[in-house]
Amino acid sequence: MPVVNSGKLVNLQRNSDDIRNDHGKTSLTDALIATNGIISPKLAGKIRYLDSRPDEQLRGITMESSAISLFFSILRRPPPSPPSSLSSSSPSLSTLEDPNPAAPVQKDYLINLIDSPGHIDFSSEVSTASRLCDGALVLVDAVEGVCSQTVTVLRQTWVERLKPLLVINKIDRLITELKMSSSEAYVHLSKLLEQVNAVIGGFFQGERMEEDLAWREKVEERVARRAEKGKAESEEGDGGEFEEKDDEDLYFAPEKNNVVFSSAVDGWAFTVRQFAGLYEKKLGMKRAVLEKVLWGDFYLEPKTKRVLGAKHLKGRALKPMFVQLVLDNVWAIYEATTGGSKGRGDPAMVEKIIQSLSLAIPPHTLRSRDPRALLIAVFSAWLPLSTAVLVSVVEYLPSPPAAQSSRLPTLLDASPESEKISPTIRDAMVNFRTSKNCPIIAYVSKMVAVRTSELPQNKRKEGTSLTADEARELARRKRAEIAKASRLTADSETNDIAKALDGTNLEEDELQEQVPEDPEHLIGFARLYSGTLSVGDSVYVLPPKFTPANPHAAPKPQQVVVTGLYLMMGRGLESLVSVPAGCVFGIAGLEGHILKSGTLSSQLEGSVSLAGVSMGAQPIVRVALEPVNPSDLDKMINGMRLLEQSDPCAKYEVLESGEHVILTAGELHLERCLKDLRERFARCEIQAGEPIVPYRESIISAAEMAAPREKELPRGTVVGVTTSKQLTVRLKVRPLPAEVIEFLEKNVDAIRQLYAERKARDEGRQMPGTVDMDPDQAFPKTDLLSLANFKSKLNDTFAQVAPNSDIWTNVVEEIAAFGPRRVGPNLLIDKTRSGTCQKFLQEIDDSHFKEDDAPPGSLSPRNFSDNISYAFQLATAQGPLCHEAVQGVAVFLEDVTIAVPSDEAHTANEQLGRLTGETIKTVRDSIRHGFLDWSPRLLLAMYSCEIQASTDVLGRVYAVITRRRGRIVSESLKEGTPFFTVLSVLPVAESFGFSDEIRKRTSGAASPQLVFHGFEMLDEDPFWVPFTEDELEDLGELADRENVAKRYMDGVRVRKGLAVSGRKLVRDAEKQKTLKR
């Protein structure tokens, strides 16, 4: 293959219509990289060029997204009429009818390819790469079909409005493993295509229902507004008809040239259009007609060469055209090369196939004893993988100008304060302005760690001689290696002391100290949407919550200077001087200014923040880290900060206890992060503690509960008195209905938005003229419930769960706070007569700020409203079981009584300050006591686990899941295959080592995919002890049955340093012995 130099790629960056930005998979990208001469075609699919990490090569999976720029040249006939612009559409079919078609013209393209991971732990890498691309190569296994990760990738392409190209890979497994015939394989592929289209259809229907609901709400609001003005009768068709969207172009269909059939391991791929070009002359049909009938229920009549539909078969057993003209030929090559009784194939049949297809196969390949070498050679000459994929990318996926004009309006309208975006910036991004005078807008998806020695300016160019310093340094290292080798081969009978003295060579120590370290630098992985960016330009780094309505709000955007631009070439970088719009590139100078992702802009006023990508996997696994050598603590902290910037999903926190904690998406992600810390970022020995798994605490009304602590009070009611006996608080704790909890969890963003609006109004009332919101509380307004809608739906939810109960009547109007963190699924409800706390869901008017009836200079219950709300937040943030967050609790504040003696020496403010701490402590403890009056429960973090396994190992899979307290949800057999798809849920606390155990027990035949599923209640009281006669008789006083909830609770309490009841520090003391006196 000819080697393409970087200068050719840089020149192609200037022509944006000939650029394609997409991402695919590693084995397939090897074949594409081989077309540029970077690797040998014989190593394609084996070397995994874009897996540059050693652990990626060892495990055989991709862990980080890698980008590479490829050159592709194709001969294309120009259309008869001059086009308005070069798009990625297919060549005009009218050229087939032109008697004198124009001569083919060579067309060069630049393809920016991003290889993203397929493991569920690294789905955040897919999310960050999607914002940079215009299209996506979605690979689906022909045997395993649609799995959970396939749905995640398709959802990401839908959200980002990418144009997907489906690649059905590993079709060779249908032949070699499942032994399917060509007809069976066609039925299997048809069903697989239907499954993928069903996922796309589900996304479309969900979005259409949301738009329909929003349209109906607007019409109802308009009708209600007219009714208030006296125009009750509305005109017919008020608000216009709902616009139905056509979903025809959304689905995958081979006749549309958006489906590629391939086998990356054997190096072949094809499309329906490719075979239509091969058969158009032989069958005497136009290519456009042949493309439409080559897939589907169409049959070729052998005698007349006519195409028949299914209803015209008249009982004849004909094969579909796709089977007869396409799959039968592929099956024949496999049978001729690797078939037969001994797997050696049929040489005579191979010779016949080569002659009929006019293929040029080297003689040494024909004489090869390896049948797979011959198989790959035949397919590479007939249906090369790179040609089918790259031609489909060029013809089907859009160029940057076409993609931005269709994608960006939706993304810009979804950003916060989108109406305040400057028209100049909107026009430059949507209409793809590339001049130097246009505003610069770039999105940085993540920060990539690169060693100093791997930067282009630090690499020695090939063919140049060593400098004197480099030669001396190389000689010094060689001498050190020789001296070390000579000591290792010394006489083995040398005295140990002499060996030790010999090992302490001062010269070697000096040589080792003189070897410079190779620190890591962070390079931004970015996409330019408008303008032209050059080295030395000054740009603003916009934080993720930047809003154009208040561009100078804190944290104020920082201005940085671009110190370097790079062309991403997989394992290497190439220096650039400038980058035009539409390109994917690396940028230096952002280290310390961008945490994970951000937006670069040449101006602040009217700019937009694009950093709103939804991550596929949220970090759920927390691990406390500490250095083995305490003096390396600073190294570890700096390394964890670098890791947090370079990994889109990892987070670094410092707990109140002083522990340094890292949050990761899963066990494999944690292992990779620890390896990076030890070897790249911190470069010191680090030891990790036990994984910290989050829990939730809740209460239920169980059939058997202990009697209330206060017999004269109802269950859950507590009367708390402060230490000074000057304040008495009566409150009642009750469990919330499950439907209400679900509603509150779904509308967390709406609650947060309501709180931000209320805070802004309060600050505006206290400080006139300041009406701008805090950017930390600025959130997108799209798809969020308004105050009226939120109250209405919450009222409906309460009415449905308890229609005849007076407990939840008018409760929505009396909500004073949500918790914890003001947005959680717990409610503080003010039932006091005087209205102690401010109602959260009531419109704020001036009457609320009037002074109450208390005498001037004295304290009233309303003075303690903030203290009570703060105590509620504390109590729900740390529950009484093991100081984990509380969920599903309603706290009714019934009465607040003040008995402060009149003291003329102290003012009301001094008395309030003295009682603040007592009030917070009393209310917090009262809520915890009321919590324990009910039957407490722990909620476990759960993984959704999907496993594909054959019938041989299905029993072993079930045994591992059951032993780890998992629960089987469903089991289904994939039709046409011997594989079962097992869906189950598994506690996160029991998942560590689960993947390794599954692989060991099944000898690698099954591999699980774990996705965070949410929290699920463990229906077991952690304080349960046998107290009935039957329980005492069966289990005894010590309860022989293990209390799993208590084990989880005690484990968390031990880790947090809390007291554990019933824990014995010394057991069987008489059997303990001392080793030394």
mmCIF file of N, CA, C and O in Angstrom, residues 140-141 143-151 154 191-197 199 946 948 974 981:
data_model
loop_
_atom_site.group_PDB
_atom_site.id
_atom_site.type_symbol
_atom_site.label_atom_id
_atom_site.label_comp_id
_atom_site.label_asym_id
_atom_site.label_seq_id
_atom_site.Cartn_x
_atom_site.Cartn_y
_atom_site.Cartn_z
ATOM 1 N N VAL A 140 -22.544 -4.332 14.705
ATOM 2 C CA VAL A 140 -23.401 -5.300 15.388
ATOM 3 C C VAL A 140 -22.897 -6.689 15.054
ATOM 4 O O VAL A 140 -22.625 -7.008 13.884
ATOM 5 N N ASP A 141 -22.751 -7.522 16.062
ATOM 6 C CA ASP A 141 -22.315 -8.895 15.872
ATOM 7 C C ASP A 141 -23.440 -9.695 15.219
ATOM 8 O O ASP A 141 -24.577 -9.674 15.686
ATOM 9 N N VAL A 143 -23.960 -12.796 15.225
ATOM 10 C CA VAL A 143 -24.434 -13.903 16.055
ATOM 11 C C VAL A 143 -25.089 -13.389 17.329
ATOM 12 O O VAL A 143 -26.210 -13.765 17.673
ATOM 13 N N GLU A 144 -24.415 -12.503 18.042
ATOM 14 C CA GLU A 144 -24.928 -12.032 19.326
ATOM 15 C C GLU A 144 -26.080 -11.052 19.144
ATOM 16 O O GLU A 144 -26.930 -10.921 20.026
ATOM 17 N N GLY A 145 -26.119 -10.327 18.040
ATOM 18 C CA GLY A 145 -27.236 -9.440 17.757
ATOM 19 C C GLY A 145 -27.211 -8.180 18.599
ATOM 20 O O GLY A 145 -26.162 -7.689 19.006
ATOM 21 N N VAL A 146 -28.401 -7.657 18.870
ATOM 22 C CA VAL A 146 -28.544 -6.398 19.606
ATOM 23 C C VAL A 146 -28.377 -6.679 21.091
ATOM 24 O O VAL A 146 -29.160 -7.424 21.683
ATOM 25 N N CYS A 147 -27.357 -6.097 21.696
ATOM 26 C CA CYS A 147 -27.130 -6.229 23.136
ATOM 27 C C CYS A 147 -27.286 -4.851 23.789
ATOM 28 O O CYS A 147 -27.630 -3.868 23.121
ATOM 29 N N SER A 148 -27.049 -4.788 25.080
ATOM 30 C CA SER A 148 -27.261 -3.534 25.810
ATOM 31 C C SER A 148 -26.357 -2.424 25.307
ATOM 32 O O SER A 148 -26.775 -1.258 25.208
ATOM 33 N N GLN A 149 -25.119 -2.751 24.957
ATOM 34 C CA GLN A 149 -24.205 -1.717 24.468
ATOM 35 C C GLN A 149 -24.631 -1.216 23.092
ATOM 36 O O GLN A 149 -24.430 -0.043 22.777
ATOM 37 N N THR A 150 -25.232 -2.070 22.279
ATOM 38 C CA THR A 150 -25.745 -1.627 20.978
ATOM 39 C C THR A 150 -26.837 -0.583 21.164
ATOM 40 O O THR A 150 -26.866 0.432 20.463
ATOM 41 N N VAL A 151 -27.730 -0.822 22.107
ATOM 42 C CA VAL A 151 -28.796 0.150 22.382
ATOM 43 C C VAL A 151 -28.201 1.456 22.890
ATOM 44 O O VAL A 151 -28.649 2.551 22.515
ATOM 45 N N LEU A 154 -26.694 3.309 19.868
ATOM 46 C CA LEU A 154 -27.746 3.848 19.011
ATOM 47 C C LEU A 154 -28.449 5.029 19.670
ATOM 48 O O LEU A 154 -28.811 6.004 18.998
ATOM 49 N N LYS A 191 -33.949 -10.765 10.458
ATOM 50 C CA LYS A 191 -34.466 -10.555 11.815
ATOM 51 C C LYS A 191 -33.544 -9.621 12.615
ATOM 52 O O LYS A 191 -34.027 -8.806 13.406
ATOM 53 N N LEU A 192 -32.245 -9.768 12.402
ATOM 54 C CA LEU A 192 -31.309 -8.878 13.091
ATOM 55 C C LEU A 192 -31.533 -7.435 12.678
ATOM 56 O O LEU A 192 -31.522 -6.518 13.512
ATOM 57 N N LEU A 193 -31.764 -7.213 11.387
ATOM 58 C CA LEU A 193 -32.025 -5.857 10.897
ATOM 59 C C LEU A 193 -33.320 -5.302 11.480
ATOM 60 O O LEU A 193 -33.409 -4.111 11.824
ATOM 61 N N GLU A 194 -34.328 -6.155 11.632
ATOM 62 C CA GLU A 194 -35.585 -5.726 12.243
ATOM 63 C C GLU A 194 -35.379 -5.326 13.706
ATOM 64 O O GLU A 194 -35.994 -4.365 14.186
ATOM 65 N N GLN A 195 -34.528 -6.065 14.431
ATOM 66 C CA GLN A 195 -34.260 -5.724 15.829
ATOM 67 C C GLN A 195 -33.587 -4.357 15.952
ATOM 68 O O GLN A 195 -33.949 -3.550 16.820
ATOM 69 N N VAL A 196 -32.627 -4.081 15.088
ATOM 70 C CA VAL A 196 -31.949 -2.780 15.135
ATOM 71 C C VAL A 196 -32.933 -1.665 14.791
ATOM 72 O O VAL A 196 -32.969 -0.619 15.456
ATOM 73 N N ASN A 197 -33.764 -1.882 13.772
ATOM 74 C CA ASN A 197 -34.743 -0.863 13.397
ATOM 75 C C ASN A 197 -35.806 -0.679 14.463
ATOM 76 O O ASN A 197 -36.357 0.423 14.613
ATOM 77 N N VAL A 199 -35.210 -0.721 17.658
ATOM 78 C CA VAL A 199 -34.607 0.198 18.624
ATOM 79 C C VAL A 199 -34.719 1.636 18.134
ATOM 80 O O VAL A 199 -35.112 2.541 18.889
ATOM 81 N N GLU A 946 -26.341 -8.418 31.770
ATOM 82 C CA GLU A 946 -26.747 -9.146 30.561
ATOM 83 C C GLU A 946 -25.633 -10.118 30.189
ATOM 84 O O GLU A 946 -24.476 -9.726 30.038
ATOM 85 N N GLN A 948 -24.688 -13.522 27.615
ATOM 86 C CA GLN A 948 -25.016 -14.439 26.529
ATOM 87 C C GLN A 948 -24.212 -15.718 26.734
ATOM 88 O O GLN A 948 -22.980 -15.674 26.800
ATOM 89 N N LYS A 974 -31.969 -16.882 21.583
ATOM 90 C CA LYS A 974 -31.830 -16.176 20.318
ATOM 91 C C LYS A 974 -32.146 -17.153 19.187
ATOM 92 O O LYS A 974 -31.469 -18.162 19.021
ATOM 93 N N THR A 981 -29.874 -15.433 26.105
ATOM 94 C CA THR A 981 -29.611 -14.116 26.683
ATOM 95 C C THR A 981 -30.267 -14.066 28.056
ATOM 96 O O THR A 981 -31.497 -14.145 28.168
#
